[in-house]
Amino acid sequence: MVSRFAFAATAMLALSSGASAQGQGPVGIAFVEAPEMSSGVCTAGNPDAGFACARAKCMESGAQARDCLRVAWCFPSGWSVDVFMQHREGPHWHEYSCGWQTREAAMKAAEVKCDPGLNEHLIECTAVRVWDPQGAETDVQ
């Protein structure tokens, strides 16, 4: 029991000192959405900081803080994808999938979200944005 605790404590210390020693490092990614208005995405070391940053970005387009809703947080951030979806009756929205180990895996997640056999009510569905594990947006193509 003591050895498990010591191992866990050592592992946590190594992870935290490695991140701070490097002085960098998005370790998580937060997604905020104001439906039909705006969105925000930020990387940070914890959910509170990530969501606060993403909410601020969401508000830059004129949305109110109360409209910028927490949608997703992944730790570690991994590869992430934003999927635009539109219902055949008109409403549209974005869904986010994050924490993937590779870009290809994130894009496969988008394909699953857009599978017509699983979402027959959609008239449009496509990956519109992709982020690498450091939080940099990359080309969808």
Short mmCIF file of N, CA and C in Angstrom, two decimals:
data_model
loop_
_atom_site.label_atom_id
_atom_site.label_comp_id
_atom_site.label_asym_id
_atom_site.label_seq_id
_atom_site.Cartn_x
_atom_site.Cartn_y
_atom_site.Cartn_z
N MET A 1 0.82 -1.19 0.00
CA MET A 1 0.00 0.00 0.00
C MET A 1 0.87 1.25 0.00
N VAL A 2 1.88 1.26 0.87
CA VAL A 2 2.76 2.43 0.94
C VAL A 2 3.52 2.60 -0.37
N SER A 3 3.95 1.47 -0.95
CA SER A 3 4.71 1.58 -2.20
C SER A 3 3.84 2.12 -3.34
N ARG A 4 2.56 1.76 -3.38
CA ARG A 4 1.67 2.30 -4.40
C ARG A 4 1.51 3.81 -4.22
N PHE A 5 1.35 4.23 -2.97
CA PHE A 5 1.21 5.65 -2.69
C PHE A 5 2.48 6.40 -3.08
N ALA A 6 3.62 5.84 -2.74
CA ALA A 6 4.89 6.48 -3.07
C ALA A 6 5.07 6.57 -4.59
N PHE A 7 4.71 5.51 -5.28
CA PHE A 7 4.82 5.52 -6.74
C PHE A 7 3.90 6.58 -7.34
N ALA A 8 2.66 6.64 -6.86
CA ALA A 8 1.71 7.62 -7.38
C ALA A 8 2.18 9.04 -7.10
N ALA A 9 2.67 9.27 -5.90
CA ALA A 9 3.16 10.61 -5.54
C ALA A 9 4.36 10.99 -6.40
N THR A 10 5.27 10.05 -6.62
CA THR A 10 6.44 10.32 -7.44
C THR A 10 6.04 10.61 -8.88
N ALA A 11 5.10 9.84 -9.40
CA ALA A 11 4.63 10.04 -10.78
C ALA A 11 3.98 11.40 -10.94
N MET A 12 3.15 11.79 -9.96
CA MET A 12 2.50 13.09 -10.04
C MET A 12 3.52 14.22 -9.96
N LEU A 13 4.49 14.07 -9.11
CA LEU A 13 5.53 15.09 -8.97
C LEU A 13 6.32 15.21 -10.27
N ALA A 14 6.64 14.09 -10.87
CA ALA A 14 7.40 14.11 -12.12
C ALA A 14 6.60 14.79 -13.23
N LEU A 15 5.32 14.47 -13.30
CA LEU A 15 4.48 15.10 -14.33
C LEU A 15 4.36 16.59 -14.11
N SER A 16 4.11 17.00 -12.87
CA SER A 16 3.93 18.43 -12.63
C SER A 16 5.23 19.19 -12.77
N SER A 17 6.34 18.62 -12.34
CA SER A 17 7.60 19.35 -12.47
C SER A 17 8.05 19.38 -13.92
N GLY A 18 7.74 18.36 -14.69
CA GLY A 18 8.10 18.35 -16.10
C GLY A 18 7.37 19.46 -16.85
N ALA A 19 6.09 19.62 -16.56
CA ALA A 19 5.32 20.65 -17.25
C ALA A 19 5.80 22.03 -16.85
N SER A 20 6.05 22.23 -15.56
CA SER A 20 6.47 23.56 -15.15
C SER A 20 7.92 23.82 -15.51
N ALA A 21 8.74 22.78 -15.55
CA ALA A 21 10.14 22.96 -15.91
C ALA A 21 10.25 23.40 -17.37
N GLN A 22 9.38 22.87 -18.20
CA GLN A 22 9.41 23.26 -19.59
C GLN A 22 8.85 24.65 -19.78
N GLY A 23 8.04 25.12 -18.81
CA GLY A 23 7.48 26.46 -18.88
C GLY A 23 6.47 26.63 -20.00
N GLN A 24 6.03 25.59 -20.57
CA GLN A 24 5.08 25.67 -21.66
C GLN A 24 4.04 24.63 -21.41
N GLY A 25 3.22 24.58 -22.30
CA GLY A 25 2.50 23.38 -22.34
C GLY A 25 1.04 23.45 -22.12
N PRO A 26 0.34 23.60 -23.21
CA PRO A 26 -1.08 23.34 -23.04
C PRO A 26 -1.24 21.89 -22.66
N VAL A 27 -1.86 21.66 -21.56
CA VAL A 27 -2.09 20.29 -21.14
C VAL A 27 -3.56 19.89 -21.30
N GLY A 28 -4.41 20.88 -21.45
CA GLY A 28 -5.82 20.61 -21.66
C GLY A 28 -6.38 21.62 -22.64
N ILE A 29 -7.57 21.32 -23.17
CA ILE A 29 -8.21 22.23 -24.12
C ILE A 29 -9.67 22.39 -23.74
N ALA A 30 -10.14 23.64 -23.77
CA ALA A 30 -11.52 23.97 -23.39
C ALA A 30 -12.27 24.54 -24.59
N PHE A 31 -13.52 24.14 -24.72
CA PHE A 31 -14.40 24.62 -25.79
C PHE A 31 -15.63 25.26 -25.16
N VAL A 32 -15.94 26.47 -25.62
CA VAL A 32 -17.11 27.21 -25.15
C VAL A 32 -17.91 27.61 -26.38
N GLU A 33 -19.23 27.54 -26.28
CA GLU A 33 -20.09 27.83 -27.42
C GLU A 33 -21.27 28.70 -26.98
N ALA A 34 -21.50 29.78 -27.71
CA ALA A 34 -22.72 30.58 -27.58
C ALA A 34 -23.55 30.22 -28.81
N PRO A 35 -24.54 29.35 -28.66
CA PRO A 35 -25.28 28.86 -29.82
C PRO A 35 -25.76 29.98 -30.74
N GLU A 36 -25.52 29.77 -32.03
CA GLU A 36 -25.92 30.69 -33.08
C GLU A 36 -25.19 32.03 -33.03
N MET A 37 -24.19 32.19 -32.11
CA MET A 37 -23.53 33.48 -31.96
C MET A 37 -22.02 33.42 -32.10
N SER A 38 -21.38 32.62 -31.25
CA SER A 38 -19.92 32.69 -31.15
C SER A 38 -19.39 31.43 -30.48
N SER A 39 -18.07 31.35 -30.43
CA SER A 39 -17.42 30.24 -29.73
C SER A 39 -16.04 30.69 -29.28
N GLY A 40 -15.42 29.89 -28.44
CA GLY A 40 -14.07 30.16 -27.99
C GLY A 40 -13.36 28.86 -27.66
N VAL A 41 -12.06 28.83 -27.92
CA VAL A 41 -11.24 27.64 -27.66
C VAL A 41 -9.94 28.11 -27.04
N CYS A 42 -9.53 27.46 -25.95
CA CYS A 42 -8.26 27.81 -25.30
C CYS A 42 -7.62 26.57 -24.71
N THR A 43 -6.32 26.60 -24.66
CA THR A 43 -5.57 25.57 -23.95
C THR A 43 -5.09 26.16 -22.63
N ALA A 44 -5.00 25.30 -21.62
CA ALA A 44 -4.59 25.75 -20.30
C ALA A 44 -4.20 24.55 -19.45
N GLY A 45 -3.64 24.84 -18.31
CA GLY A 45 -3.22 23.78 -17.40
C GLY A 45 -4.33 23.20 -16.55
N ASN A 46 -5.49 23.88 -16.51
CA ASN A 46 -6.61 23.36 -15.72
C ASN A 46 -7.92 23.84 -16.34
N PRO A 47 -9.03 23.18 -16.02
CA PRO A 47 -10.31 23.53 -16.65
C PRO A 47 -10.76 24.96 -16.35
N ASP A 48 -10.59 25.42 -15.12
CA ASP A 48 -11.05 26.77 -14.79
C ASP A 48 -10.36 27.82 -15.66
N ALA A 49 -9.06 27.72 -15.79
CA ALA A 49 -8.31 28.68 -16.62
C ALA A 49 -8.69 28.52 -18.09
N GLY A 50 -8.84 27.29 -18.55
CA GLY A 50 -9.19 27.04 -19.95
C GLY A 50 -10.56 27.60 -20.30
N PHE A 51 -11.55 27.33 -19.44
CA PHE A 51 -12.90 27.82 -19.72
C PHE A 51 -12.99 29.34 -19.59
N ALA A 52 -12.26 29.93 -18.65
CA ALA A 52 -12.26 31.39 -18.51
C ALA A 52 -11.71 32.04 -19.78
N CYS A 53 -10.62 31.51 -20.29
CA CYS A 53 -10.01 32.03 -21.52
C CYS A 53 -10.95 31.83 -22.71
N ALA A 54 -11.51 30.64 -22.84
CA ALA A 54 -12.41 30.34 -23.96
C ALA A 54 -13.66 31.22 -23.90
N ARG A 55 -14.17 31.47 -22.70
CA ARG A 55 -15.35 32.34 -22.55
C ARG A 55 -15.00 33.77 -22.99
N ALA A 56 -13.82 34.24 -22.60
CA ALA A 56 -13.39 35.58 -23.02
C ALA A 56 -13.31 35.67 -24.53
N LYS A 57 -12.78 34.64 -25.19
CA LYS A 57 -12.71 34.63 -26.66
C LYS A 57 -14.10 34.60 -27.27
N CYS A 58 -15.01 33.85 -26.66
CA CYS A 58 -16.39 33.78 -27.14
C CYS A 58 -17.04 35.15 -27.08
N MET A 59 -16.76 35.91 -26.03
CA MET A 59 -17.36 37.23 -25.84
C MET A 59 -16.80 38.28 -26.79
N GLU A 60 -15.63 38.02 -27.38
CA GLU A 60 -15.03 38.98 -28.32
C GLU A 60 -15.93 39.26 -29.52
N SER A 61 -16.82 38.32 -29.85
CA SER A 61 -17.72 38.51 -30.99
C SER A 61 -19.06 39.10 -30.58
N GLY A 62 -19.17 39.55 -29.33
CA GLY A 62 -20.38 40.21 -28.89
C GLY A 62 -21.31 39.37 -28.03
N ALA A 63 -21.02 38.11 -27.85
CA ALA A 63 -21.86 37.27 -26.99
C ALA A 63 -21.68 37.67 -25.52
N GLN A 64 -22.71 37.49 -24.74
CA GLN A 64 -22.65 37.74 -23.30
C GLN A 64 -22.03 36.53 -22.60
N ALA A 65 -21.41 36.76 -21.46
CA ALA A 65 -20.79 35.67 -20.71
C ALA A 65 -21.80 34.56 -20.44
N ARG A 66 -23.03 34.92 -20.10
CA ARG A 66 -24.05 33.91 -19.78
C ARG A 66 -24.41 33.04 -20.99
N ASP A 67 -24.13 33.55 -22.21
CA ASP A 67 -24.43 32.79 -23.42
C ASP A 67 -23.32 31.83 -23.82
N CYS A 68 -22.12 32.08 -23.31
CA CYS A 68 -20.94 31.28 -23.67
C CYS A 68 -20.85 30.08 -22.74
N LEU A 69 -21.39 28.97 -23.19
CA LEU A 69 -21.54 27.77 -22.37
C LEU A 69 -20.34 26.84 -22.48
N ARG A 70 -19.97 26.23 -21.37
CA ARG A 70 -18.92 25.22 -21.36
C ARG A 70 -19.41 24.01 -22.13
N VAL A 71 -18.65 23.60 -23.14
CA VAL A 71 -19.08 22.47 -23.97
C VAL A 71 -18.20 21.24 -23.75
N ALA A 72 -16.89 21.44 -23.74
CA ALA A 72 -16.00 20.28 -23.60
C ALA A 72 -14.66 20.71 -23.01
N TRP A 73 -14.05 19.79 -22.27
CA TRP A 73 -12.69 19.93 -21.74
C TRP A 73 -12.02 18.58 -21.91
N CYS A 74 -10.82 18.58 -22.47
CA CYS A 74 -10.05 17.34 -22.56
C CYS A 74 -8.69 17.54 -21.92
N PHE A 75 -8.30 16.57 -21.14
CA PHE A 75 -6.99 16.56 -20.50
C PHE A 75 -6.44 15.14 -20.62
N PRO A 76 -5.35 14.97 -21.30
CA PRO A 76 -4.61 15.96 -22.06
C PRO A 76 -5.37 16.36 -23.32
N SER A 77 -4.93 17.47 -23.88
CA SER A 77 -5.67 18.05 -25.00
C SER A 77 -5.72 17.14 -26.21
N GLY A 78 -4.63 16.51 -26.54
CA GLY A 78 -4.59 15.64 -27.72
C GLY A 78 -5.00 16.40 -28.97
N TRP A 79 -5.32 15.67 -30.00
CA TRP A 79 -5.84 16.25 -31.24
C TRP A 79 -7.34 16.48 -31.06
N SER A 80 -7.85 17.61 -31.56
CA SER A 80 -9.25 17.97 -31.36
C SER A 80 -9.87 18.39 -32.69
N VAL A 81 -11.19 18.20 -32.79
CA VAL A 81 -11.90 18.54 -34.03
C VAL A 81 -13.24 19.19 -33.70
N ASP A 82 -13.60 20.17 -34.51
CA ASP A 82 -14.89 20.87 -34.44
C ASP A 82 -15.71 20.39 -35.62
N VAL A 83 -16.89 19.85 -35.34
CA VAL A 83 -17.77 19.32 -36.39
C VAL A 83 -19.02 20.18 -36.48
N PHE A 84 -19.24 20.78 -37.65
CA PHE A 84 -20.45 21.55 -37.92
C PHE A 84 -21.55 20.59 -38.31
N MET A 85 -22.74 20.75 -37.69
CA MET A 85 -23.87 19.88 -37.98
C MET A 85 -25.12 20.74 -38.21
N GLN A 86 -25.93 20.35 -39.21
CA GLN A 86 -27.18 21.06 -39.46
C GLN A 86 -28.32 20.06 -39.61
N HIS A 87 -29.35 20.29 -38.81
CA HIS A 87 -30.55 19.46 -38.84
C HIS A 87 -31.37 19.80 -40.07
N ARG A 88 -32.09 18.84 -40.60
CA ARG A 88 -32.88 19.07 -41.82
C ARG A 88 -33.97 20.13 -41.61
N GLU A 89 -34.32 20.44 -40.36
CA GLU A 89 -35.31 21.48 -40.09
C GLU A 89 -34.68 22.86 -39.93
N GLY A 90 -33.36 22.95 -40.07
CA GLY A 90 -32.70 24.25 -40.08
C GLY A 90 -31.68 24.54 -39.00
N PRO A 91 -31.96 24.19 -37.73
CA PRO A 91 -30.98 24.53 -36.69
C PRO A 91 -29.61 23.90 -36.98
N HIS A 92 -28.58 24.64 -36.61
CA HIS A 92 -27.22 24.12 -36.78
C HIS A 92 -26.43 24.37 -35.50
N TRP A 93 -25.38 23.58 -35.31
CA TRP A 93 -24.57 23.65 -34.11
C TRP A 93 -23.20 23.05 -34.39
N HIS A 94 -22.34 23.14 -33.40
CA HIS A 94 -21.01 22.55 -33.48
C HIS A 94 -20.86 21.53 -32.36
N GLU A 95 -20.22 20.43 -32.67
CA GLU A 95 -19.85 19.44 -31.66
C GLU A 95 -18.35 19.28 -31.69
N TYR A 96 -17.76 19.10 -30.53
CA TYR A 96 -16.31 19.02 -30.41
C TYR A 96 -15.92 17.64 -29.88
N SER A 97 -14.82 17.14 -30.41
CA SER A 97 -14.26 15.88 -29.96
C SER A 97 -12.78 16.12 -29.73
N CYS A 98 -12.29 15.78 -28.57
CA CYS A 98 -10.90 16.10 -28.26
C CYS A 98 -10.23 14.95 -27.51
N GLY A 99 -8.93 15.10 -27.33
CA GLY A 99 -8.16 14.10 -26.60
C GLY A 99 -7.63 12.95 -27.45
N TRP A 100 -7.72 13.06 -28.76
CA TRP A 100 -7.29 11.98 -29.66
C TRP A 100 -5.77 11.97 -29.79
N GLN A 101 -5.18 10.78 -29.93
CA GLN A 101 -3.73 10.65 -29.99
C GLN A 101 -3.14 11.08 -31.33
N THR A 102 -3.94 11.02 -32.38
CA THR A 102 -3.44 11.41 -33.71
C THR A 102 -4.48 12.26 -34.42
N ARG A 103 -4.02 13.00 -35.42
CA ARG A 103 -4.92 13.79 -36.25
C ARG A 103 -5.91 12.86 -36.96
N GLU A 104 -5.40 11.75 -37.44
CA GLU A 104 -6.24 10.79 -38.16
C GLU A 104 -7.37 10.28 -37.26
N ALA A 105 -7.07 10.02 -35.99
CA ALA A 105 -8.11 9.55 -35.07
C ALA A 105 -9.17 10.62 -34.85
N ALA A 106 -8.75 11.88 -34.72
CA ALA A 106 -9.71 12.97 -34.56
C ALA A 106 -10.61 13.08 -35.78
N MET A 107 -10.03 12.94 -36.96
CA MET A 107 -10.83 13.03 -38.18
C MET A 107 -11.78 11.83 -38.31
N LYS A 108 -11.37 10.67 -37.84
CA LYS A 108 -12.26 9.50 -37.84
C LYS A 108 -13.44 9.73 -36.89
N ALA A 109 -13.17 10.39 -35.76
CA ALA A 109 -14.25 10.73 -34.82
C ALA A 109 -15.27 11.63 -35.51
N ALA A 110 -14.78 12.58 -36.30
CA ALA A 110 -15.68 13.46 -37.06
C ALA A 110 -16.50 12.65 -38.06
N GLU A 111 -15.87 11.69 -38.71
CA GLU A 111 -16.59 10.84 -39.66
C GLU A 111 -17.72 10.09 -38.97
N VAL A 112 -17.45 9.58 -37.77
CA VAL A 112 -18.48 8.85 -37.03
C VAL A 112 -19.64 9.80 -36.68
N LYS A 113 -19.32 11.00 -36.23
CA LYS A 113 -20.38 11.97 -35.91
C LYS A 113 -21.23 12.27 -37.14
N CYS A 114 -20.63 12.23 -38.31
CA CYS A 114 -21.33 12.58 -39.55
C CYS A 114 -21.90 11.37 -40.28
N ASP A 115 -21.76 10.19 -39.75
CA ASP A 115 -22.26 8.99 -40.41
C ASP A 115 -23.78 9.09 -40.59
N PRO A 116 -24.24 9.09 -41.84
CA PRO A 116 -25.68 9.24 -42.10
C PRO A 116 -26.52 8.13 -41.47
N GLY A 117 -25.94 6.96 -41.29
CA GLY A 117 -26.66 5.87 -40.65
C GLY A 117 -26.91 6.12 -39.17
N LEU A 118 -26.08 6.96 -38.57
CA LEU A 118 -26.24 7.28 -37.15
C LEU A 118 -26.96 8.61 -36.94
N ASN A 119 -26.95 9.45 -37.96
CA ASN A 119 -27.54 10.79 -37.87
C ASN A 119 -28.34 11.11 -39.12
N GLU A 120 -29.41 10.38 -39.33
CA GLU A 120 -30.19 10.55 -40.55
C GLU A 120 -30.93 11.88 -40.62
N HIS A 121 -31.01 12.60 -39.51
CA HIS A 121 -31.70 13.89 -39.48
C HIS A 121 -30.81 15.04 -39.96
N LEU A 122 -29.54 14.78 -40.23
CA LEU A 122 -28.63 15.84 -40.65
C LEU A 122 -28.65 16.04 -42.16
N ILE A 123 -28.64 17.32 -42.57
CA ILE A 123 -28.51 17.62 -44.00
C ILE A 123 -27.10 18.09 -44.32
N GLU A 124 -26.36 18.48 -43.29
CA GLU A 124 -24.96 18.88 -43.47
C GLU A 124 -24.19 18.48 -42.24
N CYS A 125 -22.99 17.98 -42.47
CA CYS A 125 -22.12 17.61 -41.36
C CYS A 125 -20.69 17.53 -41.90
N THR A 126 -19.80 18.29 -41.28
CA THR A 126 -18.42 18.30 -41.75
C THR A 126 -17.47 18.81 -40.68
N ALA A 127 -16.26 18.30 -40.70
CA ALA A 127 -15.21 18.83 -39.82
C ALA A 127 -14.81 20.20 -40.36
N VAL A 128 -14.81 21.21 -39.48
CA VAL A 128 -14.49 22.56 -39.93
C VAL A 128 -13.21 23.12 -39.32
N ARG A 129 -12.77 22.58 -38.18
CA ARG A 129 -11.53 23.04 -37.56
C ARG A 129 -10.87 21.87 -36.84
N VAL A 130 -9.53 21.90 -36.81
CA VAL A 130 -8.75 20.86 -36.14
C VAL A 130 -7.63 21.55 -35.35
N TRP A 131 -7.34 21.05 -34.16
CA TRP A 131 -6.26 21.58 -33.33
C TRP A 131 -5.28 20.47 -32.99
N ASP A 132 -3.99 20.82 -32.97
CA ASP A 132 -2.97 19.86 -32.57
C ASP A 132 -2.89 19.82 -31.04
N PRO A 133 -2.08 18.91 -30.46
CA PRO A 133 -2.01 18.79 -29.01
C PRO A 133 -1.51 20.04 -28.28
N GLN A 134 -0.87 20.97 -28.99
CA GLN A 134 -0.42 22.20 -28.37
C GLN A 134 -1.47 23.31 -28.48
N GLY A 135 -2.61 23.02 -29.12
CA GLY A 135 -3.68 23.98 -29.25
C GLY A 135 -3.62 24.85 -30.49
N ALA A 136 -2.69 24.55 -31.41
CA ALA A 136 -2.60 25.32 -32.65
C ALA A 136 -3.60 24.78 -33.66
N GLU A 137 -4.40 25.68 -34.23
CA GLU A 137 -5.35 25.27 -35.25
C GLU A 137 -4.60 24.90 -36.52
N THR A 138 -4.97 23.78 -37.12
CA THR A 138 -4.33 23.32 -38.35
C THR A 138 -5.38 23.18 -39.44
N ASP A 139 -4.94 23.03 -40.66
CA ASP A 139 -5.84 22.92 -41.80
C ASP A 139 -6.63 21.62 -41.73
N VAL A 140 -7.93 21.70 -42.00
CA VAL A 140 -8.79 20.51 -42.00
C VAL A 140 -8.43 19.58 -43.14
N GLN A 141 -8.05 20.12 -44.28
CA GLN A 141 -7.74 19.31 -45.44
C GLN A 141 -6.50 18.56 -45.16
#
